[in-house]
Short mmCIF file of C-alpha atoms in Angstrom, two decimals:
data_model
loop_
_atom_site.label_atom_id
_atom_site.label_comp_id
_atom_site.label_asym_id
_atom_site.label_seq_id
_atom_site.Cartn_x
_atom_site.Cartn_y
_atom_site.Cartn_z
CA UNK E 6 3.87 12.39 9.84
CA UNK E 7 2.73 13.47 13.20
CA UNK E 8 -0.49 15.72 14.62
CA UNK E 9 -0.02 18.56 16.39
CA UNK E 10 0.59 16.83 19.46
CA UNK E 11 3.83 16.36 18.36
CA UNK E 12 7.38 19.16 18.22
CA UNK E 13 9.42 18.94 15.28
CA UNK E 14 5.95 17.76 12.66
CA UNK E 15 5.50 18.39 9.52
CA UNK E 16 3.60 21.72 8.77
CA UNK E 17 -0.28 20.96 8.95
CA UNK E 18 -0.80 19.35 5.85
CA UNK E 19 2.31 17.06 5.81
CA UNK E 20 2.47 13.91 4.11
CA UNK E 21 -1.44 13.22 5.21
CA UNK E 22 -2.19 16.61 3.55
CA UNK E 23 -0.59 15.20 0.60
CA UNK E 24 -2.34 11.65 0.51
CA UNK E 25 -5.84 13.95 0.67
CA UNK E 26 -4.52 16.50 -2.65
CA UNK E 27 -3.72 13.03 -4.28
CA UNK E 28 -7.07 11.81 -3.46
CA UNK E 29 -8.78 15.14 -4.26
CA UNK E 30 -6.65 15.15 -7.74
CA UNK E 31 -7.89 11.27 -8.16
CA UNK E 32 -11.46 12.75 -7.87
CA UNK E 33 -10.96 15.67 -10.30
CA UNK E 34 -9.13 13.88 -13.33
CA UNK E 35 -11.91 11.28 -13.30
CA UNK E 36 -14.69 14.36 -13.28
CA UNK E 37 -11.93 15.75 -16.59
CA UNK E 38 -13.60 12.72 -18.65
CA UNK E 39 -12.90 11.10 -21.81
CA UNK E 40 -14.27 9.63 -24.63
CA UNK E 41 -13.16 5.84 -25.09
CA UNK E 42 -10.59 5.26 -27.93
CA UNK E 43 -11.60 5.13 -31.15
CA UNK E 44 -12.57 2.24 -32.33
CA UNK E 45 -9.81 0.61 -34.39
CA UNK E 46 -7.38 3.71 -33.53
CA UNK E 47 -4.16 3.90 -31.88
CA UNK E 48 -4.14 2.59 -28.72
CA UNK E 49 -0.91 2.97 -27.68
CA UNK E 50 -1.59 6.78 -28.06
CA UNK E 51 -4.52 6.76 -26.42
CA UNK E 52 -2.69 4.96 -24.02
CA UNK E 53 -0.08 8.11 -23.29
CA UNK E 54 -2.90 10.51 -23.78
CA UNK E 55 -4.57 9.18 -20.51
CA UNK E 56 -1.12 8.81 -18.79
CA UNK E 57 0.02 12.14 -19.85
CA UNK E 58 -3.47 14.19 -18.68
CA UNK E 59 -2.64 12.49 -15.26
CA UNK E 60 -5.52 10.21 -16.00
CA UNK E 61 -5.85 6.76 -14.72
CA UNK E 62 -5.55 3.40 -16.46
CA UNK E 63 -8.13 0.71 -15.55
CA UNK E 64 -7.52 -2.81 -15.48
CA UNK E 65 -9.44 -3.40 -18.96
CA UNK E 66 -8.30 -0.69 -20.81
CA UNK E 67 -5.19 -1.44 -23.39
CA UNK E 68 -1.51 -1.19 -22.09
CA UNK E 69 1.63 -1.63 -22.79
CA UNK E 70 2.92 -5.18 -22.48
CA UNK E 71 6.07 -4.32 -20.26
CA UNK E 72 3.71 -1.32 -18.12
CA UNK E 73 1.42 -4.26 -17.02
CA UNK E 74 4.74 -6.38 -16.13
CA UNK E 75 6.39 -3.51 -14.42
CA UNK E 76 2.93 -2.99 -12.43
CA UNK E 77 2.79 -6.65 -11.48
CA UNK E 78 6.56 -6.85 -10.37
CA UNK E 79 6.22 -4.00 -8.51
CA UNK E 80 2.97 -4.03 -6.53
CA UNK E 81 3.34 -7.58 -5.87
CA UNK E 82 6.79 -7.35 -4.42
CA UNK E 83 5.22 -4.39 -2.17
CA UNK E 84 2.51 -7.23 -1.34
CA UNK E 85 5.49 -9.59 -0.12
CA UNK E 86 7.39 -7.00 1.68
CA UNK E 87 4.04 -5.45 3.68
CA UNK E 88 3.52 -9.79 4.85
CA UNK E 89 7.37 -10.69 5.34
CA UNK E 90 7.22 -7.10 7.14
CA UNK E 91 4.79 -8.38 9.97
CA UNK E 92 7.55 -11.08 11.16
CA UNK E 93 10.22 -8.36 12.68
CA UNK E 94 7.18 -6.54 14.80
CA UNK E 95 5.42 -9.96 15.67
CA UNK E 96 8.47 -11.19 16.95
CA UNK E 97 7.62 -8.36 20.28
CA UNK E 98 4.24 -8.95 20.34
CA UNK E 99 4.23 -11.53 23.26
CA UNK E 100 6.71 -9.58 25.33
CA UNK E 101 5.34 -5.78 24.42
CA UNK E 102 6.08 -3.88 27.61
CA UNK E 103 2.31 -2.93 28.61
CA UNK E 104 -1.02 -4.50 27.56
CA UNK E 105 -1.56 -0.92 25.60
CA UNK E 106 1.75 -1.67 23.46
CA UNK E 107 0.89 -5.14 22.62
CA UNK E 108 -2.86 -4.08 21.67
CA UNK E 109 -1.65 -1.22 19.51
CA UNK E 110 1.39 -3.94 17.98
CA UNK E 111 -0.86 -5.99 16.84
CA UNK E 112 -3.39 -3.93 15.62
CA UNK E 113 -0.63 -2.62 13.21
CA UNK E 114 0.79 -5.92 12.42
CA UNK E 115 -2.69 -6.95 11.57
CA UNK E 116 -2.40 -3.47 9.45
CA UNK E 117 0.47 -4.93 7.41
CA UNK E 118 -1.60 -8.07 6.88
CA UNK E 119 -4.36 -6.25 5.33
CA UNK E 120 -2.42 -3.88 3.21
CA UNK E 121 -0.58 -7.18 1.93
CA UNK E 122 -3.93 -8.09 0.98
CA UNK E 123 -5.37 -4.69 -0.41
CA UNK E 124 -2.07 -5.04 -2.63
CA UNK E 125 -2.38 -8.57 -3.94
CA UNK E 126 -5.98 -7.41 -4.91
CA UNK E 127 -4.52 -4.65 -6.93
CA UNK E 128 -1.83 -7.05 -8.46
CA UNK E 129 -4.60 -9.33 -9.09
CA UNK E 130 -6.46 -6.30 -11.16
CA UNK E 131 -3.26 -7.02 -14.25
CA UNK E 132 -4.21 -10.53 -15.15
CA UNK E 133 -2.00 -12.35 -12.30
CA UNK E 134 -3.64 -14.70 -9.32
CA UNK E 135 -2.57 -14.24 -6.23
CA UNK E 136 -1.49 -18.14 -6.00
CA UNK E 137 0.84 -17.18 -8.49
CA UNK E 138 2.75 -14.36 -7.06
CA UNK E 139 2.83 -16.50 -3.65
CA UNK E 140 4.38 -19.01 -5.03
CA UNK E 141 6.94 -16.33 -7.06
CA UNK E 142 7.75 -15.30 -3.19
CA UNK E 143 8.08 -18.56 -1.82
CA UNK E 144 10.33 -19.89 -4.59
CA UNK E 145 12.53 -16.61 -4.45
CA UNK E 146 11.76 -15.61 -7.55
CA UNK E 147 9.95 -12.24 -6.58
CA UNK E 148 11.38 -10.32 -3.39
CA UNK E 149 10.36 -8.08 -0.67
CA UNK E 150 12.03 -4.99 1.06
CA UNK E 151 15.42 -5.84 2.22
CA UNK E 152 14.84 -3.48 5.36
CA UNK E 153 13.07 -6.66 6.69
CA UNK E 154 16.30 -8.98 7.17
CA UNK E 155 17.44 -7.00 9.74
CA UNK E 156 16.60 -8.56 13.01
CA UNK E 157 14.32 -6.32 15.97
CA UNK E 158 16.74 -7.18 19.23
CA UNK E 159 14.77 -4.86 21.55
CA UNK E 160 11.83 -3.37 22.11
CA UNK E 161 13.08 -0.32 20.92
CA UNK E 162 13.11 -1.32 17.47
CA UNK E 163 9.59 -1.50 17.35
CA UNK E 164 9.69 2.43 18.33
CA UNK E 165 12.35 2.97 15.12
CA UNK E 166 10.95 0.59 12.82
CA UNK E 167 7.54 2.41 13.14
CA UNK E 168 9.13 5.94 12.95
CA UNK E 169 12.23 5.25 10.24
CA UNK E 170 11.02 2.11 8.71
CA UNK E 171 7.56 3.46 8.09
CA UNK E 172 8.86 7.02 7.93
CA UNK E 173 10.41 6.04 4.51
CA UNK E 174 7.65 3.52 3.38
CA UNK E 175 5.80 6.71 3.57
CA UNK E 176 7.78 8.74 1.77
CA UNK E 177 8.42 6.33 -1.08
CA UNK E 178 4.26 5.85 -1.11
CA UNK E 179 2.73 8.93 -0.97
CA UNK E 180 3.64 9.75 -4.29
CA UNK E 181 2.50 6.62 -5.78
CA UNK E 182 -1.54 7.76 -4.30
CA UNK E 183 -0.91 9.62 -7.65
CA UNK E 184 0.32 6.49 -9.89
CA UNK E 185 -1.43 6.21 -13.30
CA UNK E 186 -2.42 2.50 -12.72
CA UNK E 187 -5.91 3.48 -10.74
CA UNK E 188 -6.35 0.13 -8.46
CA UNK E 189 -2.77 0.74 -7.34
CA UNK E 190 -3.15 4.43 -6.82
CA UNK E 191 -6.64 3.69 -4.95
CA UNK E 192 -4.93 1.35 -2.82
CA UNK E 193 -2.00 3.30 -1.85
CA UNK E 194 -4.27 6.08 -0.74
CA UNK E 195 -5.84 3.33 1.95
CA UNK E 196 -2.66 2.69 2.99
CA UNK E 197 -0.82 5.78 3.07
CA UNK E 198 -4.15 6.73 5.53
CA UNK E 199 -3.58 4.09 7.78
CA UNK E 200 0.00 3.91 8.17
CA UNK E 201 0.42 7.58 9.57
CA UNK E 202 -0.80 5.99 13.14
CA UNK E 203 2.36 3.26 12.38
CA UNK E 204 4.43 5.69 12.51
CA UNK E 205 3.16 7.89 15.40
CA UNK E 206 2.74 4.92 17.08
CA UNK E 207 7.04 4.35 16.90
CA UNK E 208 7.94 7.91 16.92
CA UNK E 209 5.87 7.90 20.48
CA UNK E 210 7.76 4.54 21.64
CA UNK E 211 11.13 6.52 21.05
CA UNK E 212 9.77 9.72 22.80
CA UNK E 213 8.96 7.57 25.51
CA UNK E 214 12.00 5.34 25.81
CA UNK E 215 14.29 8.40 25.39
CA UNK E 216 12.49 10.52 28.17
CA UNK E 217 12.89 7.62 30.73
CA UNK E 218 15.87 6.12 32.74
CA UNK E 219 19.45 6.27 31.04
CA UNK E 220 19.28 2.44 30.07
CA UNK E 221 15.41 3.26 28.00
CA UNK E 222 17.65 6.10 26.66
CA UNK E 223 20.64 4.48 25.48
CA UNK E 224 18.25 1.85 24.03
CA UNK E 225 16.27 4.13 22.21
CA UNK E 226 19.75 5.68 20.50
CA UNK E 227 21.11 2.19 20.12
CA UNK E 228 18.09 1.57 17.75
CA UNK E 229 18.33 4.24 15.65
CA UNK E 230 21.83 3.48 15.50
CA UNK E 231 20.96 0.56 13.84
CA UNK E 232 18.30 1.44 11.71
CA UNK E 233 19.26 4.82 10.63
CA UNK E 234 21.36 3.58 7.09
CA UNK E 235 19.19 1.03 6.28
CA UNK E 236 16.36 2.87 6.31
CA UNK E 237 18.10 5.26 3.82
CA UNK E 238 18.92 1.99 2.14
CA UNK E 239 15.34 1.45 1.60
CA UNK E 240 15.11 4.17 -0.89
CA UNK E 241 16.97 2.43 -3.56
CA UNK E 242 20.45 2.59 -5.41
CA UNK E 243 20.94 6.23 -5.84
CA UNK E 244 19.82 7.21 -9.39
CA UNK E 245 22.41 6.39 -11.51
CA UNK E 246 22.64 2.84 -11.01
CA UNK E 247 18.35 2.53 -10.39
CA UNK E 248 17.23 -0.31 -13.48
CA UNK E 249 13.32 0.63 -13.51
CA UNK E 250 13.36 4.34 -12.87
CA UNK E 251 13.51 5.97 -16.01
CA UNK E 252 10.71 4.12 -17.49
CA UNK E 253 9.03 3.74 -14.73
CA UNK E 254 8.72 7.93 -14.13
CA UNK E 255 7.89 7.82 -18.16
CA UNK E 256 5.03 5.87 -17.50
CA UNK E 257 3.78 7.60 -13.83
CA UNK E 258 4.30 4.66 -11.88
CA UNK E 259 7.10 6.43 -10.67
CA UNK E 260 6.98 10.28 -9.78
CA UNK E 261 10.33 11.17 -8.01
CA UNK E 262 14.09 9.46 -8.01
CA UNK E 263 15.02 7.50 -5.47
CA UNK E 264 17.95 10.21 -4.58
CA UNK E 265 14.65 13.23 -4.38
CA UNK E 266 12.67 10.96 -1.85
CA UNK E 267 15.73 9.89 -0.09
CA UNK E 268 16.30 13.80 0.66
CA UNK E 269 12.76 14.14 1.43
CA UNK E 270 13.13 11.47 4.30
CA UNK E 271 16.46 13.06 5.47
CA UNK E 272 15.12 16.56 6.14
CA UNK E 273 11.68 15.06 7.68
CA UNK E 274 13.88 13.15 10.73
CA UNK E 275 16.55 15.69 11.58
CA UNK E 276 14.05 17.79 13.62
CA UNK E 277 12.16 14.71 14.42
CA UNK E 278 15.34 13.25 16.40
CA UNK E 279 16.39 16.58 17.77
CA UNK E 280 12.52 16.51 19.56
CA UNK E 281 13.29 12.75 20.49
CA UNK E 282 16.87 14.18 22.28
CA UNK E 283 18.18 11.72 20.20
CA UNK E 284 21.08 11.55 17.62
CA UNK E 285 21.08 10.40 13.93
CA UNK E 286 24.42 8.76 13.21
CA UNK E 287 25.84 10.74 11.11
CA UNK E 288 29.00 13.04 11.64
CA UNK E 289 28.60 14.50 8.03
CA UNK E 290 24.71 15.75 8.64
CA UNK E 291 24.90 19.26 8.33
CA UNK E 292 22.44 21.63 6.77
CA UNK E 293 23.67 22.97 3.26
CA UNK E 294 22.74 26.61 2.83
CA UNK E 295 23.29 27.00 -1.07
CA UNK E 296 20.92 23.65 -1.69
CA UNK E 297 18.27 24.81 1.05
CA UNK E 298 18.87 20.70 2.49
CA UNK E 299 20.80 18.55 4.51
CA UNK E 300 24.50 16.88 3.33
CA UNK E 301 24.41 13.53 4.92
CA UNK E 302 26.36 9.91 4.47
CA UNK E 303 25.10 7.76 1.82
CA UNK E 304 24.35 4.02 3.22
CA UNK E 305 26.81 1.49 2.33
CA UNK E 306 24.72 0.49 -1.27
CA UNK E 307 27.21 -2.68 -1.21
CA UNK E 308 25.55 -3.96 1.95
CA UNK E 309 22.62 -3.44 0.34
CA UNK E 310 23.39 -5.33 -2.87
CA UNK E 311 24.61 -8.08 -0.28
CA UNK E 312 20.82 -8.46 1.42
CA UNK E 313 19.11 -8.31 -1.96
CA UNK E 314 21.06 -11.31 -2.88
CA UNK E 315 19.83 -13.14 0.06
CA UNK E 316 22.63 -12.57 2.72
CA UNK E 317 21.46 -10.12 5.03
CA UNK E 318 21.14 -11.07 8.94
CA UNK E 319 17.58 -12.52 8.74
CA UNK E 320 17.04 -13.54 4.99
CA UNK E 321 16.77 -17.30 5.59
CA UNK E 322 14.82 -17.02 8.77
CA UNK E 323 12.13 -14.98 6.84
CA UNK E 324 11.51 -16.99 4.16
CA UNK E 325 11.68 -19.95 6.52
CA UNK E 326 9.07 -18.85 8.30
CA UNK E 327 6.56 -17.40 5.72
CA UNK E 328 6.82 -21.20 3.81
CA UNK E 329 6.22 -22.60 7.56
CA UNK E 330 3.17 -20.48 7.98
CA UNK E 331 2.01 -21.28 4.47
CA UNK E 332 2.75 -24.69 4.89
CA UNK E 333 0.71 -24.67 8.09
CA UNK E 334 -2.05 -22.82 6.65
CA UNK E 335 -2.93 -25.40 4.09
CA UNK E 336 -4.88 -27.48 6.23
CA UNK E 337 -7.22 -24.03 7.21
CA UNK E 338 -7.20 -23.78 3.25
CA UNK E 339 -8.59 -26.85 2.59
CA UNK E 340 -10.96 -27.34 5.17
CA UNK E 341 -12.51 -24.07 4.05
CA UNK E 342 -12.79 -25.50 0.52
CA UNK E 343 -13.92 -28.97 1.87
CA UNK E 344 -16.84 -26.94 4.05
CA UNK E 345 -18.04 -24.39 1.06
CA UNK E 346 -18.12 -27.42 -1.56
CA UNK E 347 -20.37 -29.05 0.68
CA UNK E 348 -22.54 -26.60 1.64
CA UNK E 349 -22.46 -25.59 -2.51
CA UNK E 350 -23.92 -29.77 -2.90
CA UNK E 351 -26.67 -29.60 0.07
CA UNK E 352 -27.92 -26.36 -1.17
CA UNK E 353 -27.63 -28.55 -5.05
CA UNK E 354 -29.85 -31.35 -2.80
CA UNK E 355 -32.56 -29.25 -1.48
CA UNK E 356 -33.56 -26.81 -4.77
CA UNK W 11 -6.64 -30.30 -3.27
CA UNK W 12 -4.19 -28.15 -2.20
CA UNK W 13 -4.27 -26.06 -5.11
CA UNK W 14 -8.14 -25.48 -5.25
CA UNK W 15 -8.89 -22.19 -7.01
CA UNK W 16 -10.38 -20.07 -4.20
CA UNK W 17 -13.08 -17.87 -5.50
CA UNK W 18 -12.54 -13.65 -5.85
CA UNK W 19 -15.30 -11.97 -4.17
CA UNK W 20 -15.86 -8.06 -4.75
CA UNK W 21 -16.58 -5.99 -1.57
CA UNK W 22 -19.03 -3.07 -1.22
CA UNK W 23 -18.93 -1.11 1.94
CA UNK W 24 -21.93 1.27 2.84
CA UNK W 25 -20.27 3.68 4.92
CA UNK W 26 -23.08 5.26 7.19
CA UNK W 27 -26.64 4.90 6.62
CA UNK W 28 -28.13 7.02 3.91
CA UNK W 29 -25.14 6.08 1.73
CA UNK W 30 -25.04 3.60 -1.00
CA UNK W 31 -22.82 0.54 -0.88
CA UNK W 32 -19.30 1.63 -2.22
CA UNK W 33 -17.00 -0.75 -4.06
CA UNK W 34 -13.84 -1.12 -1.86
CA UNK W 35 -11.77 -3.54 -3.34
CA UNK W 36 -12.15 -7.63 -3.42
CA UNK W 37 -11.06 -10.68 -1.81
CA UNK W 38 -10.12 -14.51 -2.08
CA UNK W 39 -12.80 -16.66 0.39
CA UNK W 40 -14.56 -20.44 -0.43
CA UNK W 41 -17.93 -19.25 -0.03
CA UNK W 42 -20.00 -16.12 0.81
CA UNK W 43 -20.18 -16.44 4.47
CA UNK W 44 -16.37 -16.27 5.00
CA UNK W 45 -15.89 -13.34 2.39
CA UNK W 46 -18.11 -11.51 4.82
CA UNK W 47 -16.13 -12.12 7.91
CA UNK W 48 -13.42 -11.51 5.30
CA UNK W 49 -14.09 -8.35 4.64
CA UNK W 50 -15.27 -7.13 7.56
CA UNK W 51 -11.20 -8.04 8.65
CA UNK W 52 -10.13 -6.50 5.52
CA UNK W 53 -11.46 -3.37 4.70
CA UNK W 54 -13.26 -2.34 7.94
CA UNK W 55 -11.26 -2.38 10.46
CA UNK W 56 -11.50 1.10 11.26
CA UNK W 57 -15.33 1.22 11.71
CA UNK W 58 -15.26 2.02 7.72
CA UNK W 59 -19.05 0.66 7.00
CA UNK W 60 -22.48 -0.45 8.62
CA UNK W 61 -22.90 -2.50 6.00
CA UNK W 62 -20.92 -5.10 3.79
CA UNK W 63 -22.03 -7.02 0.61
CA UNK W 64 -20.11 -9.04 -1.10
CA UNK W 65 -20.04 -10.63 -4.31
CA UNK W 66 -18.56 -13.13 -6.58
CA UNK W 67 -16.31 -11.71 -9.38
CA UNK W 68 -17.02 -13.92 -11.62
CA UNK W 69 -21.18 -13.05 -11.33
CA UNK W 70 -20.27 -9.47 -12.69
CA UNK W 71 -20.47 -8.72 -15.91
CA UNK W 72 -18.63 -5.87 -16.93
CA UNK W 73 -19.27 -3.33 -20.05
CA UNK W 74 -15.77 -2.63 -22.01
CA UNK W 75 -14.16 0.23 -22.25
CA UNK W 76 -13.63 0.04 -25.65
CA UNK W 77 -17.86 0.31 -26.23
CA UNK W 78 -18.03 2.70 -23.83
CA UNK W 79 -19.37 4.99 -26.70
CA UNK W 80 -21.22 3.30 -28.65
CA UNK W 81 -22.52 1.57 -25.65
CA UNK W 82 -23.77 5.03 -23.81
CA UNK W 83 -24.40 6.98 -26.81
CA UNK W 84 -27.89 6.41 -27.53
CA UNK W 85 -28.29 9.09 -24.01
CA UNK W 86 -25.71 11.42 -25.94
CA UNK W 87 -28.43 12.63 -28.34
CA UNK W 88 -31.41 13.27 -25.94
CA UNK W 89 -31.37 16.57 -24.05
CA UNK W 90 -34.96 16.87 -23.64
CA UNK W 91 -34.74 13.98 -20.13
CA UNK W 92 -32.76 17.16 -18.96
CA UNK W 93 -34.99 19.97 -17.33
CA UNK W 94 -32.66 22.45 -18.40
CA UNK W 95 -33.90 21.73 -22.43
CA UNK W 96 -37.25 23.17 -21.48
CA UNK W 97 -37.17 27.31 -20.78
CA UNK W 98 -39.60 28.49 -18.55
CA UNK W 99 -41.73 31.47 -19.02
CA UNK W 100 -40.08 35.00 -17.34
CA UNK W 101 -42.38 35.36 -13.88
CA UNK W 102 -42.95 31.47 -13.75
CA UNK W 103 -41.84 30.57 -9.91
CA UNK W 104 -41.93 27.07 -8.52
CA UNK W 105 -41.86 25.44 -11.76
#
């Protein structure tokens, strides 16, 4: 989503519009109050009464078994994918083309940290510690966002990640500002807010890389070349083979099919890349009259199926390097422990 | 010890001055002084607050939902703390 310093945006309101209507709608269905359930009552209906008036569930109040184990699979594999996600961008920190780029880089990598962390906190809101769900991630038993085992081989893939890769993550998360799990919801709203400078941030990398010399140009398109189908990727298995979806939409977690947003995300870029001067690859894109969107190629889901399982381009390095970093860490971990415990004795000492 | 439980701290931001502290969201830290710094990473990074507190989630104690009722009802029944119970007199100004 771009201001209006920008051709091709979204009509003022756009996606940030939207994150503010979900945030005003947060506001209002919390002022629509009710009563507690009854004591001794159903609570699985009181359960869908709150879900169905759009209200929110707090972490105390009753809930299904398999909601709270949906919730926790899902926000805390967002959690892994927002960390892993800072490895492709750090990796052009050092060599960012201007002291402005790398300030700005690492201000948003240092984003991704933080919205990891905003998203563990939520996860941590079900009943789950956050020791846990790192370990689940380390040990391969939870994932992250396959988008992130593709590798960043120029610095124009910082310009595409920001304005495709976050593009979609935006798409995909503005509707869950309106989830019916309220810590989730809250924290979505935070970080639908700050990632609309991510992706200005790219989308003015790529403006500036494609209105330069022929070589900036031709590595501008080379990116999107690249990043184009698995951004669409990012979206999901198209409806029909999705697992979680149906539920997950019963239950407002979930408020449009992966095929909807994938649309969404489709008609958002064409005019985006026709303002950049540069092309999406895609012979089939074409505008389709009769369904008022665009026909476009489908990414190759069998790729996809191939990097969930672990055998994309970079899935070994990532995970590599996050149980590195961890590993690495545990010294800062400790010594923080070691300092607070005895600071926690002397203060024992003196009172 | 390299599986020390590492406390969860709850943030409160006050956003300009005049405002109360907000609840934000919480942390993981090993004492108070680093869930400060913490939070001042985490949750205002955009010049969000002028002021931070933070506190340890296990020191709050937390009504349940369940009670919320029975637990606020005994303001349900008592209109007359509300000005609006008492009717002033037609022509009665600045009352």
């Amino acid at each position: 989503m771009y201001g209006n310093d920008f051709p091709g945006e979204d009509p003022p309101g756009g996606l940030l519009g939207e994150v503010e209507a979900a945030e005003v709608a947060l506001r209002a269905a919390a002022a629509r109050d009710r009563g507690a359930a009854e004591p001794g009552g159903d609570l699985a209906a009181y359960f869908a009464e709150v879900v169905d008036a759009d209200q929110k569930i707090e972490p105390r109040d009753w809930m299904p078994e398999a909601y709270r184990r949906t919730l926790i699979r899902q926000i805390a594999q967002h959690a892994h994918s927002e960390i892993i996600g800072m490895q492709p961008e750090g990796n052009w920190i050092s060599r960012a083309p201007s002291l402005k780029r790398k300030a700005i880089l690492l201000a948003k990598v240092q984003d991704e940290a933080g919205h990891g962390l905003y998203l563990y906190a939520a996860a941590e809101t079900l009943g789950v510690s956050r020791d846990e769900l790192v370990d689940l991630l380390l040990s391969g038993r939870q994932k992250y966002s396959s988008i992130f085992n593709y590798p960043t081989l120029s610095w124009a893939d910082v310009g595409a990640i920001g304005w495709l890769v976050d593009g979609a993550a935006i798409v995909n998360q503005v509707p869950l500002c309106r989830c019916s799990y309220g810590p989730y919801a809250r924290a979505m709203i935070r970080v639908c807010k700050e990632e609309s400078f991510h992706q200005r941030q790219g989308y003015e990398i790529l403006h500036t890389l494609a209105h330069g010399t022929p070589a900036q140009k031709a590595m501008a398109q080379d990116s999107v070349d690249r990043w184009w189908y698995p951004s669409l990727a990012m979206f999901g298995p198209p409806d029909g083979d999705s697992t979680h979806s149906a539920q997950s939409m019963a239950w407002k977690i979930k408020r449009f099919s992966n095929d909807e947003l994938r649309q969404r995300f489709v008609d958002m870029c064409v005019g985006q890349a026709e303002a950049l001067g540069l092309r999406i690859p895609d012979p089939e894109l074409r505008w389709n009259d009769d369904r008022q969107a665009y026909d476009f190629t489908q990414p190759d889901y069998d790729e996809l199926m191939q990097v969930i399982n672990g055998n994309g381009p970079c899935n070994r390095q990532r995970m590599e390097h996050r149980r590195r970093a961890h590993r690495e860490g545990a010294w800062v971990r400790e010594a923080a422990t070691a300092y607070a415990a005895k600071r926690a004795e002397k203060e024992k000492v003196a009172a | 010890m390299s599986r020390q439980h590492t406390p969860l701290w709850e943030v409160f931001v006050r956003a300009r001055r005049g405002l109360a502290h907000t609840h934000v969201g919480s942390l993981h830290a090993p004492d108070a002084e680093l869930a400060l710094h913490n939070a001042r990473d985490l949750y205002t990074r955009r010049q969000e607050g002028v002021s931070i507190w933070v506190v340890p989630a296990s020191a709050i104690t937390a009504s349940s939902p369940d009670e919320k009722d029975a637990f606020f009802d005994p303001a349900a029944d008592k209109v007359y703390r509300h000005p609006t119970f008492y009717e002033v007199p037609d022509g009665v100004a600045h009352l």
